[in-house]
Every structure is written in structure tokens, then in C-alpha cells.
Amino acid sequence: MAKPTPLSGFPELLPEQRFVEQQVADTLRHTFELHGFAGIETRAVEPMDQLLRKGETSKEVYVLRRLQEDSAEGHAGIGLHFDLTVPFARYVVENAGKLEFPFRRYQIQKAWRGERPQEGRYREFTQADIDVVMKDELPFHFDVEVARVMAEALSGLPLPPLRLRVNNRKLIEGFYRGIGAADPQAVITIIDKLDKLPEEQVAALLVSDAGLSDEQAAQCLQLATITSTDTSFVERVRALGVQHELLDTGLQELSAVIDGCAAVRSDRFEVEASLSLARGLDYYTGTVFEIYMVGFEFLKSVGGGGRYDALASDGRSTYPGVGISFGISRTLVPLMSRGLLAADRKVPSAVLVALVDEEGRADSDAIATALRARGIPCEVAVSAQKFGKQIRYAERRGIPYVWFTGADGGHEVKDIRSGEQVAADPATWTPPNDDLRPQVLIKETEQ
Amino acid sequence: MAKPTPLSGFPELLPEQRFVEQQVADTLRHTFELHGFAGIETRAVEPMDQLLRKGETSKEVYVLRRLQEDSAEGHAGIGLHFDLTVPFARYVVENAGKLEFPFRRYQIQKAWRGERPQEGRYREFTQADIDVVMKDELPFHFDVEVARVMAEALSGLPLPPLRLRVNNRKLIEGFYRGIGAADPQAVITIIDKLDKLPEEQVAALLVSDAGLSDEQAAQCLQLATITSTDTSFVERVRALGVQHELLDTGLQELSAVIDGCAAVRSDRFEVEASLSLARGLDYYTGTVFEIYMVGFEFLKSVGGGGRYDALASDGRSTYPGVGISFGISRTLVPLMSRGLLAADRKVPSAVLVALVDEEGRADSDAIATALRARGIPCEVAVSAQKFGKQIRYAERRGIPYVWFTGADGGHEVKDIRSGEQVAADPATWTPPNDDLRPQVLIKETEQ
């Protein structure tokens, strides 16, 4: 075959990069499971009518057909899912009788969108979602729980600092109602543009499209400037002098989420009440989230979510939920393509067992077996080249140790980074824990 | 939405089933990595011309198009991969300059085929592949290695006994040449039908289609009856009195693979030289493998592979390889749909921390945090129902322990299976190891 070229929008990773992605998924999964979230996978495809329920995404859907498909077969059509929420909603309704509610689930899977590829936006991408759904009613404390679980999971990742921005729809809607806005949803939609348009333009839109007075528009923009990493935002909102019952509820809820994440906060992980955050989608009804990677704000949000009072409904029951999605490809691929993130070796092996001659292969295999029995990944040299060549073989792959057997049957292991070589017994020798598996190396960028 | 119905051929798992699938994948991966195999994933799609290189599979390919695609965009067309070998070959050639050879890789991913769904054959399925490829030349000892690694990985799975059948193309081709067959490949293709057609019919085909005499056909069928779980097959082949250099090489190679797997053999895992095994695909050049699940032979093989002397070629170099693929969906889904395989709980939680009243939620959260800090998955009760109801909540999910805080602030933990309740400290109490994570339950079938 001629040398193939990459497909734009379908990033693939080298082994030393895939190791990082795998470790990120493992870390997330470990935290999710510690909190009682069960993992599921849904099929990659959904019926087209499910995928097209939200009209705005229709242009991005990949439609499937079998190459030899007889159109008489009458397939209504299936397509690849473009997120993990639509399939999850369908899975919940389909299996409602077999699931226990509240249903805490995580899902780490690929999704596909046919949109124009650009950095951070791919046609194939992996994301990690957590959601809690219940039947009919979902207590508010789950909003705090999903925020805390995702914050805890993300704060353990080998990434630049992340920022979880939180707001509450009730808070902003109550505020807009409190100042007399006739159509709060219109205000939300316009405020959501603050990260794309200059403030004056947003103010003009609030007047022209949401029917606000100049003063009302100014009040909305004042609210949007408020951010805090603790609950001091409450006082600042109160200082604006607006009264509404829904605003009170929203302030309480947002405070509870911010307080609930206090233990996770660090210089690697920020949690911030951010009152400009609106998230345009109209199915959010309370808490809303967005995740940003510090220094990579040009990627826009790398995750988000919120509370929705009807994820799904089957006529008899509705299933309210709250969840957050984190974009694994969206964060990792830009870091990797800049050379900022990779594992320190290309293979899992911690040890290369050298080969004296081909007749000695069984002996080298036995050493490798003894090491593996104690959880030490290793491989045996391909051929009985000169030891210098075998050491260079290990070097090229980043394997830290080479194991030698002397003519007298004695064993020695060499740390090829330091050159130190010591006598060792395959039944007991163990490398330092940090050498057992590849380590993730991240270069911090100048900011 | 109306209650959705499953899509035929796209099996989905409940959380207690998905846990088993995840554990199977983890076990495989752990063994693969111990042996120095690096994990990769390839994109789900390949250009159609890659997918159609083997004509026979063309009818099974799912072709993709974007819903709003302008045909003027000039996409040559992409489709979903139908195995992990075609994408791997493409990945190797595309990244040859960045990979180190021998390249040992494992790949655990989904693939899609539009074939008619039946038990064990799905339109979406997960498989686990290992392969070793080199540039230009691949020493034979890698055949032994991949057999041993896959055998070791499979023998650790919570499944009915598995059987790895091994044969060697050189052995049978040498034998056929030795008896004077003019077209050994035609003989191989017909012998490959032995698991579908009665022996007499295969004999007739050998005469009519491969040009053998009745006596030659009888010799081929005699060879095909030979099986052994040790190297005694060599003597039985020699007793047939056929001489050919290629036969000698094949006997040596097959013996080496059978010997190399000796340490893995158990009553849960058989390795068998099976001289009827041919595998129809004409790219195999030496060792060939198939995997069967004992008691589920009607599924046919649940995995297979072999040595190919040209997995891929970029004009300058060829990349010979040897590999085995194991069908995860193909083995697990039939067991699960029969109710033979599931985890013993629906959630990862080992402990439900009970709630006295809503004001006590922060205290219950603190207990949960202390348990999680020591790796114990747990969840806090949804609401302060009567303790009997909270215990039933745990029971329905299979959570083995419920944690209570007394009015005096004392802690007790109840094993709800035995009813035993003991005083416990959240900073030190640990459940038995077997209770920490869900356990896989497998019912053996009558055979």
C-alpha cells in the first residue's frame, strides 16, 4: 500500500501517547467507582429519529448504511451518536425496569460529529460522562455530588490546571425576573454570547432582542461580572439589590455546590462560581457547569453539564438528572500535538532480559516469567546481539533496566540511565515503584 | 419518547454485566502489558478502498456519510472497520518512522459488520487482538510468544474452559506436497470445510476440485484426524510415511508452540495441536490458531489468528507479523443472555452509609470520604428513610455493608448478608478483599 495519510479530524495516538490517555481514563474510572458510579457502554449507533430530536445537531450526524444494503430492507436509518447523553437517555428508558434508581453511571466512550475539524474539535473523540438520574424527582444534593465527584476525578489527572466554572439557572433567571425582564430565556441566550461578543454588543442585543431597558441590560451585565472561588458571590449579588424567590433558591444552590467542592480545590484545580455562565441549551434547569483548561482557554470549554429536569420520559415517568461531561480527546490531543504530554517510554516493559545466545532463550524466558509473576512487565531480547546493541534497544524504547546472566549463571541488573549494575535474584528483585509502569511527563507551558 | 426497543445485532449490557466485560478487558490488558505489549487504539473509520482490499468482506461494511454532506465535497468515502487487523496494518505503515520494531501491540476495541445478526455474531462487537510485527523479517520465536501470551491471558478469565487449537500451514502444505498434490492451497481450502461438511463430502471435493486420487484424499483426511495436547502428534504424522522438507519445518514449529504453552495448560485451558485446522484465509503462512469455548462449540471459533509474512507493505519494507484475536462480545454476550454470567452487584459500592436525617448528611459524607480515602467504594443513602428501607436499598443493589452512626456518635457496620453488626471506625475498618469490588459469578452449564 502507498503510505497512508492521517484523516483530518480523526486523531490517533502513538503508544507512548495512548498510555497517557489510558491512564487518564483509568484515573477517572477509579474515582467514579469509589463514589458508587457504575460503568456502562452504549452501542455506537442510534436510530436517526433519536439523533435528530435536537434539530441543531442534525448537520453533524454520520449516517450509516451497509455497502450492499437493499433499500427494500426498510431500515429507518441509523447513525453514530454525537454525544453520550442522547444514548444514555434512551438506555435509561429502555432498561428502566432493570435499573435501580438513583442510577449513578459513568460512561467513557467515543462519539462522532461531522463538523469541520479544528484543534480541540474532532470528528471522532472520547469523552467521560457522569450522570445521576432518578425517577420523577431528584434531590438537589446530587448536584453537589456530581460536581464533587468530577472535581475529585479531574484534580487527579496529569494535566495543566483545570477550572470548574459553576452557575445556576435559577439564580440568573430569578435575577432577570427580579429586574422585570419579560423573557428571561431570551436574556440567558444573549448572556451566553459574552465569551464571543464584546460587552457593548451584548448590551445592545439585550435591549433590541430581549426587550430590556438600558438600565436593566446594565444590571444583567453587572451580574455577569461576578465570580468568586468561595461563597462571597452571594453578598455581591445581594448588593445589586434585586429580589426574587427563584434568585434566593439559586443563590443557596450555587453556594452549596461551591462549598461542596471546597475540599478538592488546589492550585491544580479551581472551582469558581461564575455568574456569566449560562450554557445556551434550554434543557438545563438549575446548576450548570463548564470546565476550562488554564492556559488553553482558546479551546473554549473542555467539558460541561448541568441539571435537567427531564433527561428522558417514557410517558408514565420522567427521569430528571444531573451530570457533567469531560472531553478527553479535547484536552489530551492538543497537549500531545504540541509535544507537552507523553509517557516516558514506548512500551510497558520495565526490564529487557538480555540474551546471551539463542540456546539461552529458555533461560531468559524463565527469568522474565519470574519477574512477571511478581507484576514486573518485561520482555526478552529479540536476538543475541552484542550487549551494547541490546542496551541501545532498551534505550530507544525507554526501558529502564537490562537484565544480564553471566557465564557463571549469576544475575545482574543494570539501570541504563545511571549505568549502575548490581547482582540480583529474579525471584526477589523489584524496581522502584515509579519504574514499574511508564510515567506521564507533562511540560508546563509559559503563560 | 415511546419505550425504545433494542437494535438487533447491537447488544448492550446492564451495569452488572458491563462490570464483567470491563474485568475481562482489564485482565487481558494486564497480561498483555506484563509481556511488554503496548496498547493502541485506531480510529473507528478507514477509507473505503482500504476496507475493500479483501473483496469477500465488502458486503459487511458500514459506509458513513454526513447527513448534510455536499457530494461536491469529494469524499472518497469512509466506513467503519470490520476487524482490528486492517486498521493495524494501516497504522503500522503510516507510523513506521515513529514506531520501534518489533512492535508488540494489543488493541481492545469495537468493530462493526453489517452481517445478519445471530447468537455470537453481532453487528457491533468488541475484540482483543495482540500482534507482533517487525520490518522485513520476524523470527519464529514470536509465534511461540503470542500463543503463550494469549493463552496466559485467556486462562485467567472467568469463563467456561477454553481450547486453543493450533496448526501450522507449512506442516499441512508440506504434507500435501509430499503426497504429490499439485495445488496445496486448493486442498487447504477444502480441508477447511471439515467443520461444516461430512468427511465423505470433503473427500469427494478433494478429488473433484483439488485433483487428488482417492488414496491421496484419504491421506489428507487421516492427517486431519490427528490431534494431541502434547507433541505426540509428530510421531503420528511420521507414521503416515510422508516426506517433505516443509513438513519437517512445520512439525518443528508446531511442536515449539505446543511446548511453549505447556505451563499455561490446565483443566480450564486446553492447548491442542489440531491438524484439521486450516483457516481459509490465504495470507497465513505458518502457525494458525483458533479458540473455542468448551460447551459452546456451536458458536464456532471465538477467536483466531496466525502468522502472516506480509501484514502490510509500503513498497520499501514489508511488515511480517503474527497475532491472535479474541472475541470478547462473542464469548460474553451468549453467556450473559443465558443468565450464566454477571457480577454479584449492580453498583461498585461496597458500603451504603446510612442517613439518620438530612441534617446528618455532612457527617455521612465525611464517613464515606474516610472510607474512599482507603480505596473502599461507597455511597451515601439518598434520603433519611427508616433504616429497614435503607437496608433494602442496599440489598436490591447487592451492596454487602450498611454503615450506621448511633445517636451517641458511635459507628457500626452491618454485613446485611449475615446480619452481623459490629462497632467500626471509618478511619480503619476494611471489608474482606472479596467484598471490595463486585465478584463475577459464573454458572457452569450441564454438558
PDB file of N, CA, C and O in Angstrom, chain B residues 264-294:
ATOM      1  N   VAL B 264       0.890 -23.135  30.731  1.00  0.00           N
ATOM      2  CA  VAL B 264      -0.415 -22.484  30.883  1.00  0.00           C
ATOM      3  C   VAL B 264      -1.543 -23.504  30.956  1.00  0.00           C
ATOM      4  O   VAL B 264      -2.630 -23.228  31.460  1.00  0.00           O
ATOM      5  N   ARG B 265      -1.292 -24.700  30.445  1.00  0.00           N
ATOM      6  CA  ARG B 265      -2.341 -25.714  30.304  1.00  0.00           C
ATOM      7  C   ARG B 265      -2.924 -26.082  31.670  1.00  0.00           C
ATOM      8  O   ARG B 265      -2.206 -26.242  32.655  1.00  0.00           O
ATOM      9  N   SER B 266      -4.253 -26.203  31.729  1.00  0.00           N
ATOM     10  CA  SER B 266      -4.930 -26.589  32.971  1.00  0.00           C
ATOM     11  C   SER B 266      -6.268 -27.197  32.594  1.00  0.00           C
ATOM     12  O   SER B 266      -6.591 -27.295  31.406  1.00  0.00           O
ATOM     13  N   ASP B 267      -7.067 -27.572  33.602  1.00  0.00           N
ATOM     14  CA  ASP B 267      -8.392 -28.104  33.234  1.00  0.00           C
ATOM     15  C   ASP B 267      -9.341 -26.987  32.821  1.00  0.00           C
ATOM     16  O   ASP B 267     -10.456 -27.237  32.389  1.00  0.00           O
ATOM     17  N   ARG B 268      -8.918 -25.718  32.954  1.00  0.00           N
ATOM     18  CA  ARG B 268      -9.712 -24.588  32.479  1.00  0.00           C
ATOM     19  C   ARG B 268      -9.213 -24.100  31.127  1.00  0.00           C
ATOM     20  O   ARG B 268      -9.840 -23.246  30.509  1.00  0.00           O
ATOM     21  N   PHE B 269      -8.063 -24.587  30.696  1.00  0.00           N
ATOM     22  CA  PHE B 269      -7.498 -24.081  29.457  1.00  0.00           C
ATOM     23  C   PHE B 269      -6.693 -25.165  28.754  1.00  0.00           C
ATOM     24  O   PHE B 269      -5.681 -25.619  29.264  1.00  0.00           O
ATOM     25  N   GLU B 270      -7.158 -25.541  27.592  1.00  0.00           N
ATOM     26  CA  GLU B 270      -6.507 -26.586  26.814  1.00  0.00           C
ATOM     27  C   GLU B 270      -5.736 -25.977  25.653  1.00  0.00           C
ATOM     28  O   GLU B 270      -6.227 -25.045  25.019  1.00  0.00           O
ATOM     29  N   VAL B 271      -4.580 -26.518  25.364  1.00  0.00           N
ATOM     30  CA  VAL B 271      -3.866 -26.160  24.135  1.00  0.00           C
ATOM     31  C   VAL B 271      -3.689 -27.444  23.355  1.00  0.00           C
ATOM     32  O   VAL B 271      -3.219 -28.455  23.896  1.00  0.00           O
ATOM     33  N   GLU B 272      -4.090 -27.426  22.111  1.00  0.00           N
ATOM     34  CA  GLU B 272      -4.182 -28.672  21.353  1.00  0.00           C
ATOM     35  C   GLU B 272      -3.628 -28.471  19.938  1.00  0.00           C
ATOM     36  O   GLU B 272      -4.027 -27.536  19.244  1.00  0.00           O
ATOM     37  N   ALA B 273      -2.721 -29.363  19.551  1.00  0.00           N
ATOM     38  CA  ALA B 273      -2.330 -29.427  18.141  1.00  0.00           C
ATOM     39  C   ALA B 273      -3.489 -30.076  17.406  1.00  0.00           C
ATOM     40  O   ALA B 273      -3.930 -31.158  17.794  1.00  0.00           O
ATOM     41  N   SER B 274      -3.999 -29.416  16.400  1.00  0.00           N
ATOM     42  CA  SER B 274      -5.214 -29.898  15.735  1.00  0.00           C
ATOM     43  C   SER B 274      -4.981 -29.808  14.234  1.00  0.00           C
ATOM     44  O   SER B 274      -5.075 -28.741  13.643  1.00  0.00           O
ATOM     45  N   LEU B 275      -4.654 -30.947  13.630  1.00  0.00           N
ATOM     46  CA  LEU B 275      -4.136 -30.906  12.263  1.00  0.00           C
ATOM     47  C   LEU B 275      -5.197 -30.742  11.191  1.00  0.00           C
ATOM     48  O   LEU B 275      -4.895 -30.676  10.000  1.00  0.00           O
ATOM     49  N   SER B 276      -6.467 -30.662  11.628  1.00  0.00           N
ATOM     50  CA  SER B 276      -7.522 -30.343  10.661  1.00  0.00           C
ATOM     51  C   SER B 276      -7.697 -28.837  10.492  1.00  0.00           C
ATOM     52  O   SER B 276      -8.361 -28.376   9.574  1.00  0.00           O
ATOM     53  N   LEU B 277      -7.110 -28.089  11.424  1.00  0.00           N
ATOM     54  CA  LEU B 277      -7.295 -26.631  11.389  1.00  0.00           C
ATOM     55  C   LEU B 277      -6.545 -26.039  10.199  1.00  0.00           C
ATOM     56  O   LEU B 277      -5.344 -26.252  10.042  1.00  0.00           O
ATOM     57  N   ALA B 278      -7.252 -25.325   9.354  1.00  0.00           N
ATOM     58  CA  ALA B 278      -6.589 -24.786   8.160  1.00  0.00           C
ATOM     59  C   ALA B 278      -6.731 -23.271   8.069  1.00  0.00           C
ATOM     60  O   ALA B 278      -5.835 -22.578   7.634  1.00  0.00           O
ATOM     61  N   ARG B 279      -7.846 -22.740   8.562  1.00  0.00           N
ATOM     62  CA  ARG B 279      -8.192 -21.321   8.366  1.00  0.00           C
ATOM     63  C   ARG B 279      -8.070 -20.955   6.893  1.00  0.00           C
ATOM     64  O   ARG B 279      -6.992 -20.874   6.330  1.00  0.00           O
ATOM     65  N   GLY B 280      -9.213 -20.671   6.308  1.00  0.00           N
ATOM     66  CA  GLY B 280      -9.280 -20.486   4.863  1.00  0.00           C
ATOM     67  C   GLY B 280      -8.450 -19.328   4.332  1.00  0.00           C
ATOM     68  O   GLY B 280      -7.959 -19.378   3.214  1.00  0.00           O
ATOM     69  N   LEU B 281      -8.263 -18.296   5.124  1.00  0.00           N
ATOM     70  CA  LEU B 281      -7.654 -17.080   4.583  1.00  0.00           C
ATOM     71  C   LEU B 281      -6.254 -17.361   4.061  1.00  0.00           C
ATOM     72  O   LEU B 281      -5.446 -17.990   4.725  1.00  0.00           O
ATOM     73  N   ASP B 282      -5.973 -16.861   2.863  1.00  0.00           N
ATOM     74  CA  ASP B 282      -4.740 -17.288   2.225  1.00  0.00           C
ATOM     75  C   ASP B 282      -3.528 -16.467   2.625  1.00  0.00           C
ATOM     76  O   ASP B 282      -2.442 -16.684   2.128  1.00  0.00           O
ATOM     77  N   TYR B 283      -3.700 -15.495   3.561  1.00  0.00           N
ATOM     78  CA  TYR B 283      -2.489 -14.753   3.934  1.00  0.00           C
ATOM     79  C   TYR B 283      -1.712 -15.393   5.063  1.00  0.00           C
ATOM     80  O   TYR B 283      -0.631 -14.938   5.414  1.00  0.00           O
ATOM     81  N   TYR B 284      -2.236 -16.462   5.663  1.00  0.00           N
ATOM     82  CA  TYR B 284      -1.463 -17.136   6.714  1.00  0.00           C
ATOM     83  C   TYR B 284      -0.369 -17.996   6.094  1.00  0.00           C
ATOM     84  O   TYR B 284      -0.599 -18.666   5.095  1.00  0.00           O
ATOM     85  N   THR B 285       0.808 -17.977   6.698  1.00  0.00           N
ATOM     86  CA  THR B 285       1.945 -18.664   6.079  1.00  0.00           C
ATOM     87  C   THR B 285       2.611 -19.668   7.004  1.00  0.00           C
ATOM     88  O   THR B 285       3.545 -20.352   6.579  1.00  0.00           O
ATOM     89  N   GLY B 286       2.208 -19.743   8.278  1.00  0.00           N
ATOM     90  CA  GLY B 286       2.852 -20.698   9.192  1.00  0.00           C
ATOM     91  C   GLY B 286       1.848 -21.102  10.251  1.00  0.00           C
ATOM     92  O   GLY B 286       0.808 -21.682   9.930  1.00  0.00           O
ATOM     93  N   THR B 287       2.171 -20.732  11.491  1.00  0.00           N
ATOM     94  CA  THR B 287       1.275 -21.038  12.600  1.00  0.00           C
ATOM     95  C   THR B 287      -0.133 -20.481  12.355  1.00  0.00           C
ATOM     96  O   THR B 287      -0.272 -19.357  11.876  1.00  0.00           O
ATOM     97  N   VAL B 288      -1.150 -21.291  12.658  1.00  0.00           N
ATOM     98  CA  VAL B 288      -2.528 -20.790  12.665  1.00  0.00           C
ATOM     99  C   VAL B 288      -3.192 -21.193  13.986  1.00  0.00           C
ATOM    100  O   VAL B 288      -2.864 -22.239  14.559  1.00  0.00           O
ATOM    101  N   PHE B 289      -4.084 -20.320  14.456  1.00  0.00           N
ATOM    102  CA  PHE B 289      -4.757 -20.532  15.747  1.00  0.00           C
ATOM    103  C   PHE B 289      -6.267 -20.433  15.576  1.00  0.00           C
ATOM    104  O   PHE B 289      -6.756 -19.646  14.747  1.00  0.00           O
ATOM    105  N   GLU B 290      -6.979 -21.182  16.409  1.00  0.00           N
ATOM    106  CA  GLU B 290      -8.394 -20.896  16.644  1.00  0.00           C
ATOM    107  C   GLU B 290      -8.704 -21.150  18.107  1.00  0.00           C
ATOM    108  O   GLU B 290      -8.089 -22.006  18.746  1.00  0.00           O
ATOM    109  N   ILE B 291      -9.675 -20.388  18.617  1.00  0.00           N
ATOM    110  CA  ILE B 291     -10.059 -20.526  20.025  1.00  0.00           C
ATOM    111  C   ILE B 291     -11.511 -20.984  20.071  1.00  0.00           C
ATOM    112  O   ILE B 291     -12.358 -20.459  19.333  1.00  0.00           O
ATOM    113  N   TYR B 292     -11.775 -21.976  20.917  1.00  0.00           N
ATOM    114  CA  TYR B 292     -13.144 -22.461  21.114  1.00  0.00           C
ATOM    115  C   TYR B 292     -13.493 -22.402  22.589  1.00  0.00           C
ATOM    116  O   TYR B 292     -12.613 -22.511  23.441  1.00  0.00           O
ATOM    117  N   MET B 293     -14.794 -22.254  22.861  1.00  0.00           N
ATOM    118  CA  MET B 293     -15.260 -22.275  24.233  1.00  0.00           C
ATOM    119  C   MET B 293     -15.943 -23.617  24.456  1.00  0.00           C
ATOM    120  O   MET B 293     -16.901 -23.956  23.748  1.00  0.00           O
ATOM    121  N   VAL B 294     -15.443 -24.368  25.431  1.00  0.00           N
ATOM    122  CA  VAL B 294     -15.926 -25.735  25.650  1.00  0.00           C
ATOM    123  C   VAL B 294     -17.400 -25.687  26.080  1.00  0.00           C
ATOM    124  O   VAL B 294     -17.783 -24.925  26.966  1.00  0.00           O
TER     125      VAL B 294
END
